[in-house]
Coordinates of C-alpha atoms in Angstrom, one line a residue:
Chain A
M1384 CA 243.7 107.1 37.7
I1385 CA 240.3 108.7 38.3
A1386 CA 238.8 106.8 35.3
T1387 CA 240.1 103.4 36.5
H1388 CA 240.1 103.7 40.3
W1389 CA 237.1 106.0 41.3
P1390 CA 235.2 103.4 43.4
Y1391 CA 238.2 103.2 45.7
G1392 CA 238.1 107.0 46.0
I1393 CA 234.4 106.7 47.0
A1394 CA 235.4 104.1 49.7
A1395 CA 238.0 106.5 51.1
W1396 CA 235.6 109.4 51.0
L1397 CA 232.9 107.5 52.8
F1398 CA 235.5 106.4 55.5
I1399 CA 236.7 110.0 56.0
V1400 CA 233.2 111.5 56.1
G1401 CA 232.0 108.9 58.6
L1402 CA 235.0 109.5 60.7
Y1403 CA 234.5 113.2 60.6
G1404 CA 230.9 112.7 61.7
I1405 CA 232.0 110.5 64.6
V1406 CA 234.6 113.1 65.8
T1407 CA 232.3 116.1 65.6
S1408 CA 229.0 114.5 66.5
R1409 CA 226.7 116.2 69.0
N1410 CA 224.2 113.4 69.2
Y1411 CA 224.6 109.7 69.8
V1412 CA 222.0 108.7 67.2
H1413 CA 223.8 110.8 64.7
L1414 CA 227.1 109.3 65.8
I1415 CA 225.7 105.7 65.3
M1416 CA 224.5 106.6 61.8
C1417 CA 228.1 107.9 61.1
I1418 CA 229.5 104.5 62.1
A1419 CA 227.1 103.0 59.5
V1420 CA 228.4 105.4 56.9
L1421 CA 232.0 104.6 57.8
Q1422 CA 231.3 100.9 57.7
S1423 CA 229.6 101.1 54.3
S1424 CA 233.0 102.2 52.9
T1425 CA 234.2 98.6 53.4
Y1426 CA 231.3 97.3 51.3
V1427 CA 232.3 99.6 48.4
L1428 CA 235.9 98.7 48.7
L1429 CA 235.5 94.9 48.9
V1430 CA 232.8 94.6 46.2
T1431 CA 234.9 96.7 43.9
I1432 CA 238.0 94.5 44.5
G1433 CA 235.9 91.4 43.6
Y1434 CA 234.4 93.0 40.4
R1435 CA 235.4 91.9 37.0
S1436 CA 234.1 93.7 33.9
G1437 CA 231.8 91.7 31.7
A1438 CA 231.5 88.9 34.3
T1439 CA 228.2 87.6 35.7
S1440 CA 227.2 86.8 39.3
P1441 CA 228.7 83.7 40.8
I1442 CA 225.5 81.7 40.5
Y1443 CA 225.8 78.8 38.1
A1444 CA 222.1 77.9 38.0
N1445 CA 221.5 78.5 34.3
I1446 CA 224.9 79.2 32.8
S1447 CA 227.8 77.1 31.7
P1448 CA 230.4 76.4 34.5
D1449 CA 233.2 78.2 32.7
T1450 CA 231.4 81.5 32.4
P1451 CA 233.6 84.2 34.0
A1452 CA 232.0 85.4 37.3
V1453 CA 232.9 88.0 39.9
D1454 CA 234.6 87.0 43.2
P1455 CA 232.1 85.1 45.4
I1456 CA 234.2 85.5 48.6
V1457 CA 233.8 89.3 49.0
Q1458 CA 230.1 89.0 48.2
A1459 CA 229.7 86.4 50.9
L1460 CA 231.6 88.7 53.3
M1461 CA 229.3 91.6 52.5
L1462 CA 226.0 89.9 52.9
T1463 CA 226.8 88.6 56.4
D1464 CA 228.3 91.9 57.3
I1465 CA 225.2 93.9 56.3
V1466 CA 222.9 91.7 58.5
V1467 CA 225.3 91.7 61.4
E1468 CA 225.8 95.5 61.0
A1469 CA 222.0 96.0 61.3
V1470 CA 221.9 94.1 64.6
V1471 CA 225.0 95.9 66.0
M1472 CA 223.3 99.2 65.1
A1473 CA 220.3 98.0 67.1
L1474 CA 222.6 97.3 70.1
L1475 CA 224.2 100.7 69.8
L1476 CA 220.9 102.4 69.6
A1477 CA 219.7 100.5 72.7
L1478 CA 222.9 101.8 74.4
A1479 CA 222.0 105.4 73.3
M1480 CA 218.5 105.0 74.8
Q1481 CA 220.0 103.9 78.1
I1482 CA 222.3 106.8 78.1
H1483 CA 219.4 109.2 77.5
Q1484 CA 217.5 107.6 80.3
R1485 CA 220.3 108.0 82.7
A1486 CA 221.8 111.4 81.7
G1487 CA 218.8 113.0 80.1
S1488 CA 220.9 114.0 77.1
L1489 CA 222.3 112.5 73.9
D1490 CA 225.2 115.0 73.5
P1491 CA 228.5 113.3 74.2
D1492 CA 229.9 116.6 75.4
K1493 CA 227.2 117.2 77.9
I1494 CA 227.3 113.9 79.6
R1495 CA 229.7 114.2 82.5
F1496 CA 230.4 110.6 83.3
L1497 CA 231.5 110.0 79.7
R1498 CA 234.0 112.8 79.6
W1499 CA 237.7 112.6 80.2
Chain B
M531 CA 239.2 116.8 75.6
S532 CA 237.4 119.9 74.2
R533 CA 235.6 119.9 70.9
R534 CA 238.1 122.3 69.3
V535 CA 241.1 120.2 70.3
R536 CA 239.4 117.2 68.9
I537 CA 238.8 118.8 65.5
F538 CA 242.3 120.3 65.4
L539 CA 243.7 116.8 66.0
F540 CA 241.4 115.2 63.6
L541 CA 241.7 117.4 60.5
P542 CA 245.5 117.0 59.8
L543 CA 245.4 113.4 60.7
A544 CA 242.4 112.8 58.4
A545 CA 244.2 114.7 55.5
A546 CA 247.3 112.6 56.0
F547 CA 245.3 109.4 56.1
L548 CA 243.4 110.3 53.0
I549 CA 246.6 111.1 51.1
L550 CA 248.2 107.8 52.2
L551 CA 245.1 105.9 51.4
L552 CA 244.8 107.3 47.9
A553 CA 248.5 106.7 47.3
A554 CA 248.1 103.1 48.4
M555 CA 245.1 102.7 46.1
E556 CA 247.2 103.4 43.0
G557 CA 248.7 100.0 43.4
I558 CA 245.3 98.2 43.4
P559 CA 244.3 96.8 40.0
A560 CA 241.8 99.0 38.1
I561 CA 238.0 98.3 38.4
G562 CA 236.9 95.2 36.6
H563 CA 240.4 93.7 36.5
Y564 CA 240.0 91.2 39.3
R565 CA 243.3 89.4 40.0
G566 CA 242.9 87.3 43.1
P567 CA 243.1 83.5 42.6
Y568 CA 240.6 82.5 45.3
G569 CA 237.4 83.6 43.7
D570 CA 238.3 82.0 40.4
V571 CA 239.2 78.7 42.2
L572 CA 235.9 78.6 44.0
N573 CA 233.9 79.5 40.9
A574 CA 235.6 76.7 39.1
I575 CA 235.3 73.9 41.7
T576 CA 232.2 74.6 43.8
V577 CA 229.6 73.1 41.4
K578 CA 231.5 69.9 41.1
E579 CA 232.8 69.7 44.7
R580 CA 229.6 70.7 46.6
H581 CA 226.8 70.1 44.1
T582 CA 225.5 73.6 44.6
T583 CA 225.1 76.4 42.0
G584 CA 225.0 79.3 44.5
V585 CA 228.7 79.8 45.1
V586 CA 228.1 82.7 47.5
S587 CA 226.1 80.5 49.9
A588 CA 228.6 77.6 49.5
V589 CA 231.4 80.1 50.6
N590 CA 229.3 81.3 53.5
F591 CA 228.0 78.0 54.9
D592 CA 230.8 75.6 53.9
Y593 CA 234.2 77.0 52.8
R594 CA 234.2 79.7 55.4
G595 CA 231.5 78.2 57.6
F596 CA 233.6 78.7 60.7
D597 CA 233.8 82.4 60.2
T598 CA 230.1 82.6 59.5
L599 CA 229.6 80.9 62.9
G600 CA 231.6 83.7 64.4
E601 CA 229.5 86.3 62.7
E602 CA 226.3 84.6 63.8
S603 CA 227.6 84.7 67.4
I604 CA 228.1 88.5 67.0
L605 CA 224.4 88.6 65.9
F606 CA 223.4 86.4 68.8
V607 CA 225.3 88.4 71.4
S608 CA 224.1 91.8 70.0
V609 CA 220.5 90.7 70.1
I610 CA 220.9 89.5 73.7
G611 CA 222.7 92.8 74.6
A612 CA 220.0 94.9 73.0
T613 CA 217.1 93.0 74.6
L614 CA 218.8 93.2 78.0
L615 CA 219.4 97.0 77.7
L616 CA 215.8 97.6 76.6
R617 CA 214.3 95.3 79.3
Q618 CA 211.7 97.0 81.4
R619 CA 212.7 97.8 84.9
P620 CA 210.4 96.8 87.7
D621 CA 209.2 100.3 88.4
E622 CA 208.3 100.8 84.7
I623 CA 206.3 97.6 84.6
K624 CA 204.3 98.8 87.7
D625 CA 203.5 102.0 85.9
T626 CA 202.1 100.3 82.8
N627 CA 199.9 98.0 84.8
E628 CA 197.8 100.9 85.9
S629 CA 194.7 101.0 83.8
E630 CA 194.9 104.8 83.3
Q631 CA 198.2 104.5 81.5
D632 CA 196.9 101.6 79.4
E633 CA 194.2 103.9 78.2
G634 CA 196.8 106.5 77.2
A635 CA 198.6 103.9 75.1
R636 CA 195.5 103.3 73.0
K637 CA 195.3 106.8 71.8
V638 CA 197.8 106.2 69.0
P639 CA 196.1 107.1 65.7
E640 CA 194.8 104.0 63.9
P641 CA 196.5 103.1 60.7
S642 CA 194.5 104.0 57.6
D643 CA 192.6 101.3 55.7
A644 CA 195.0 101.6 52.7
V645 CA 198.1 101.0 54.9
R646 CA 196.3 98.1 56.7
L647 CA 195.2 96.5 53.4
L648 CA 198.6 96.8 51.8
S649 CA 200.5 95.4 54.9
L650 CA 198.1 92.4 55.3
A651 CA 198.2 91.7 51.5
L652 CA 202.0 91.7 51.7
A653 CA 202.3 89.5 54.8
A654 CA 201.5 86.1 53.2
P655 CA 203.7 86.6 50.1
A656 CA 206.5 87.8 52.4
V657 CA 206.3 84.5 54.4
L658 CA 206.4 82.5 51.2
F659 CA 209.2 84.6 49.7
G660 CA 211.2 84.4 52.9
I661 CA 211.0 80.6 53.1
Y662 CA 211.9 80.4 49.4
V663 CA 215.0 82.6 49.9
V664 CA 216.1 80.6 52.9
T665 CA 215.7 77.2 51.3
H666 CA 217.1 78.0 47.9
G667 CA 220.3 79.7 48.9
Q668 CA 222.4 76.9 47.6
L669 CA 220.9 77.2 44.1
T670 CA 220.1 80.8 43.5
P671 CA 221.0 84.1 45.2
G672 CA 219.8 84.0 48.8
G673 CA 220.3 81.9 51.9
G674 CA 219.7 82.1 55.6
F675 CA 220.8 85.7 56.2
Q676 CA 218.7 87.3 53.5
G677 CA 215.7 85.1 53.9
G678 CA 215.8 85.5 57.7
V679 CA 215.5 89.3 57.3
V680 CA 212.6 88.9 54.8
L681 CA 210.8 86.6 57.3
A682 CA 211.3 89.1 60.1
T683 CA 209.5 91.8 58.1
V684 CA 206.3 89.8 58.3
P685 CA 205.5 90.5 62.0
L686 CA 206.6 94.1 61.3
L687 CA 204.0 94.3 58.5
V688 CA 201.4 93.0 60.9
Y689 CA 202.5 95.7 63.4
V690 CA 202.1 98.4 60.8
A691 CA 198.6 97.0 60.0
G692 CA 197.5 96.6 63.6
D693 CA 199.2 97.2 66.9
L694 CA 201.9 95.8 69.2
E695 CA 199.4 93.3 70.8
I696 CA 198.7 91.6 67.4
F697 CA 202.4 91.7 66.6
K698 CA 203.1 89.8 69.8
K699 CA 200.4 87.3 69.0
V700 CA 201.9 86.6 65.5
A701 CA 205.5 86.6 66.7
P702 CA 205.6 86.1 70.5
A703 CA 209.0 86.9 72.1
M704 CA 209.1 83.2 73.1
L705 CA 209.0 82.1 69.4
G706 CA 211.8 84.6 68.6
E707 CA 214.0 83.3 71.4
L708 CA 213.3 79.8 70.4
A709 CA 214.1 80.4 66.7
E710 CA 217.3 82.3 67.5
S711 CA 218.7 79.8 70.0
A712 CA 217.7 76.8 67.9
G713 CA 219.3 78.4 64.9
V714 CA 222.6 79.2 66.5
G715 CA 222.6 75.8 68.4
G716 CA 221.7 74.0 65.3
Y717 CA 224.6 75.6 63.4
I718 CA 227.0 74.4 66.1
L719 CA 225.4 70.9 66.2
I720 CA 225.8 70.6 62.4
G721 CA 229.5 71.5 63.0
V722 CA 229.8 68.9 65.7
A723 CA 228.3 66.2 63.4
G724 CA 231.6 66.6 61.4
L725 CA 233.5 65.7 64.5
I726 CA 231.3 62.7 65.2
W727 CA 232.0 61.4 61.7
G728 CA 235.7 61.6 62.5
K729 CA 236.2 64.6 60.3
S730 CA 236.9 68.2 61.2
F731 CA 234.4 70.7 62.7
L732 CA 231.9 72.0 60.2
E733 CA 233.1 69.6 57.5
N734 CA 230.5 68.8 54.9
V735 CA 229.6 65.2 56.0
V736 CA 226.0 64.9 54.9
P737 CA 225.6 63.2 51.4
L738 CA 225.9 65.9 48.7
G739 CA 222.9 64.7 46.7
P740 CA 222.5 64.7 42.9
A741 CA 225.4 66.2 40.8
D742 CA 222.8 68.2 38.9
P743 CA 222.0 70.5 41.9
K744 CA 218.5 70.2 43.4
V745 CA 217.0 71.9 46.5
Y746 CA 218.3 69.1 48.8
S747 CA 221.8 68.9 47.3
G748 CA 224.8 70.5 48.9
G749 CA 225.1 68.4 52.1
T750 CA 225.3 70.6 55.1
I751 CA 224.9 73.9 53.1
P752 CA 221.1 73.9 53.0
L753 CA 220.9 72.8 56.6
I754 CA 223.2 75.5 57.9
S755 CA 221.4 78.0 55.7
L756 CA 218.1 76.9 57.4
A757 CA 219.7 77.2 60.8
T758 CA 221.0 80.7 60.0
G759 CA 217.6 81.7 58.6
M760 CA 216.0 80.8 61.9
A761 CA 218.6 82.6 63.9
V762 CA 218.4 85.8 61.9
A763 CA 214.6 85.8 61.7
G764 CA 214.3 85.1 65.5
G765 CA 217.0 87.7 66.3
F766 CA 215.3 90.4 64.3
V767 CA 211.9 89.6 65.7
L768 CA 213.3 89.9 69.3
L769 CA 214.9 93.2 68.5
L770 CA 211.7 94.5 67.0
I771 CA 209.7 93.4 70.0
S772 CA 212.2 95.1 72.4
F773 CA 212.2 98.4 70.5
L774 CA 208.5 98.5 70.0
E775 CA 207.9 97.9 73.7
E776 CA 210.4 100.6 74.6
T777 CA 208.6 103.1 72.2
L778 CA 205.3 102.3 73.8
E779 CA 206.9 102.9 77.2
L780 CA 208.3 106.3 76.1
R781 CA 205.0 107.3 74.7
L782 CA 203.4 106.5 78.0
K783 CA 205.9 108.7 79.8
T784 CA 205.5 111.7 77.6
K785 CA 201.7 111.3 77.9
R786 CA 202.1 111.3 81.7
R787 CA 204.3 114.4 81.7
G788 CA 201.9 116.2 79.5
K789 CA 199.0 115.8 81.9

C-alpha cells in the first residue's frame, strides 16, 4: 500500500500537521501559515487523484488528440485555488494586523475578547 | 478553553481521524491509475468542441465557468476586505502629514545597485510574459489567473528597485481598482451575453474561430481569461499597495516611539 498510495499519505500528513499547528498556535501569523499548510493537503490529494502514469499534460498544442493526458479538471481547480488562497491569506493577515493594533498581542490565548 | 484541554481534545481526535483517513484511502485507485470518466471525456472533446488546445483553461473559463465566477468573487471580496481593514484611520493620516515623520520614512536604506538593476531589467520582460500568459491560456498552459499574478509582480519589482512613491506612480491604486472591477464586471457581462443570445448564463456564444486553434479561437474563453487576468492583477496590486502603506505606517510609529 505504501508503494502505491504514498501521496495520499502525504496529503493526510499535511492535513494533520496543519491542524495541529492551528490548535496549538501561539501566534496568529503562525496560525495563518498553518492554514496554508492544511490547505496544501488538498492540492496534493486532488492532483494525485487526477494523475495517470505515462500521460502528458492536458494541453493538445503539439500532440495528437488521442494522446493520454492527466485529468484537466483537478488541475483547473488547483490553479484557481492557489490564487484565491493567496488573496485569502492576505485578508487573514490584514485581520491579524488589526488584532495586533487593538489588543497589542498576536497570541490567541492572551487576547481577552477572543477567549471563551 | 485552556491550552491543555485543547491539546487533550485534539490528540485522540486527530489520531482517530488519521486512522479513518488512511483506511478510506485504501479504496482509492493507486497513483497513476486515474479512473474518473470526466477528465477523459473533456480531453477527448475539448479541441473539437471549443477549438482550444489548453483543456485546463477551457475547463476553468467555459465548462465550469460559473464556479470560476464564484472563485473570482471570493478574490474580489477578500481584496476589498483586506483593503478596508488596512485603510488608514483619520488620526494616522494626520500623523503622516507632519513633515517630521515624512523625514523619518525616508531613512529606509536604499536598495543596492545590483538589486535595482536586476529588478528594472526584469520589469519589462515580466510585463510581456504576463500578457503572453494571459492571452495564450486557451492554447498553452496559462490563462488569466497565472498571467494576472505575473503582471502584478511588475509593480512589486519597481518597488524593490525604488520606493513606494514610484510604485504608486507605476500602479496607482485607482488603476488597480479599475482593473479589478472591470475584470469581475466584464466576466459577469460575458455571462449575461449568453442570456441576451437566448442561451444560458456564461454559455459560449461568441464564434469559436478556426478549428485549428489560434489565439483568437475559443469563443468566450480568451475573453473571460482576459477579464480574469485584469481582475487578478488589479486585486494583487491593490493588496500590495495596502500592505506596503501599512508597513510604512508601522515603520513611522516605531521610529516615533524610539525618539
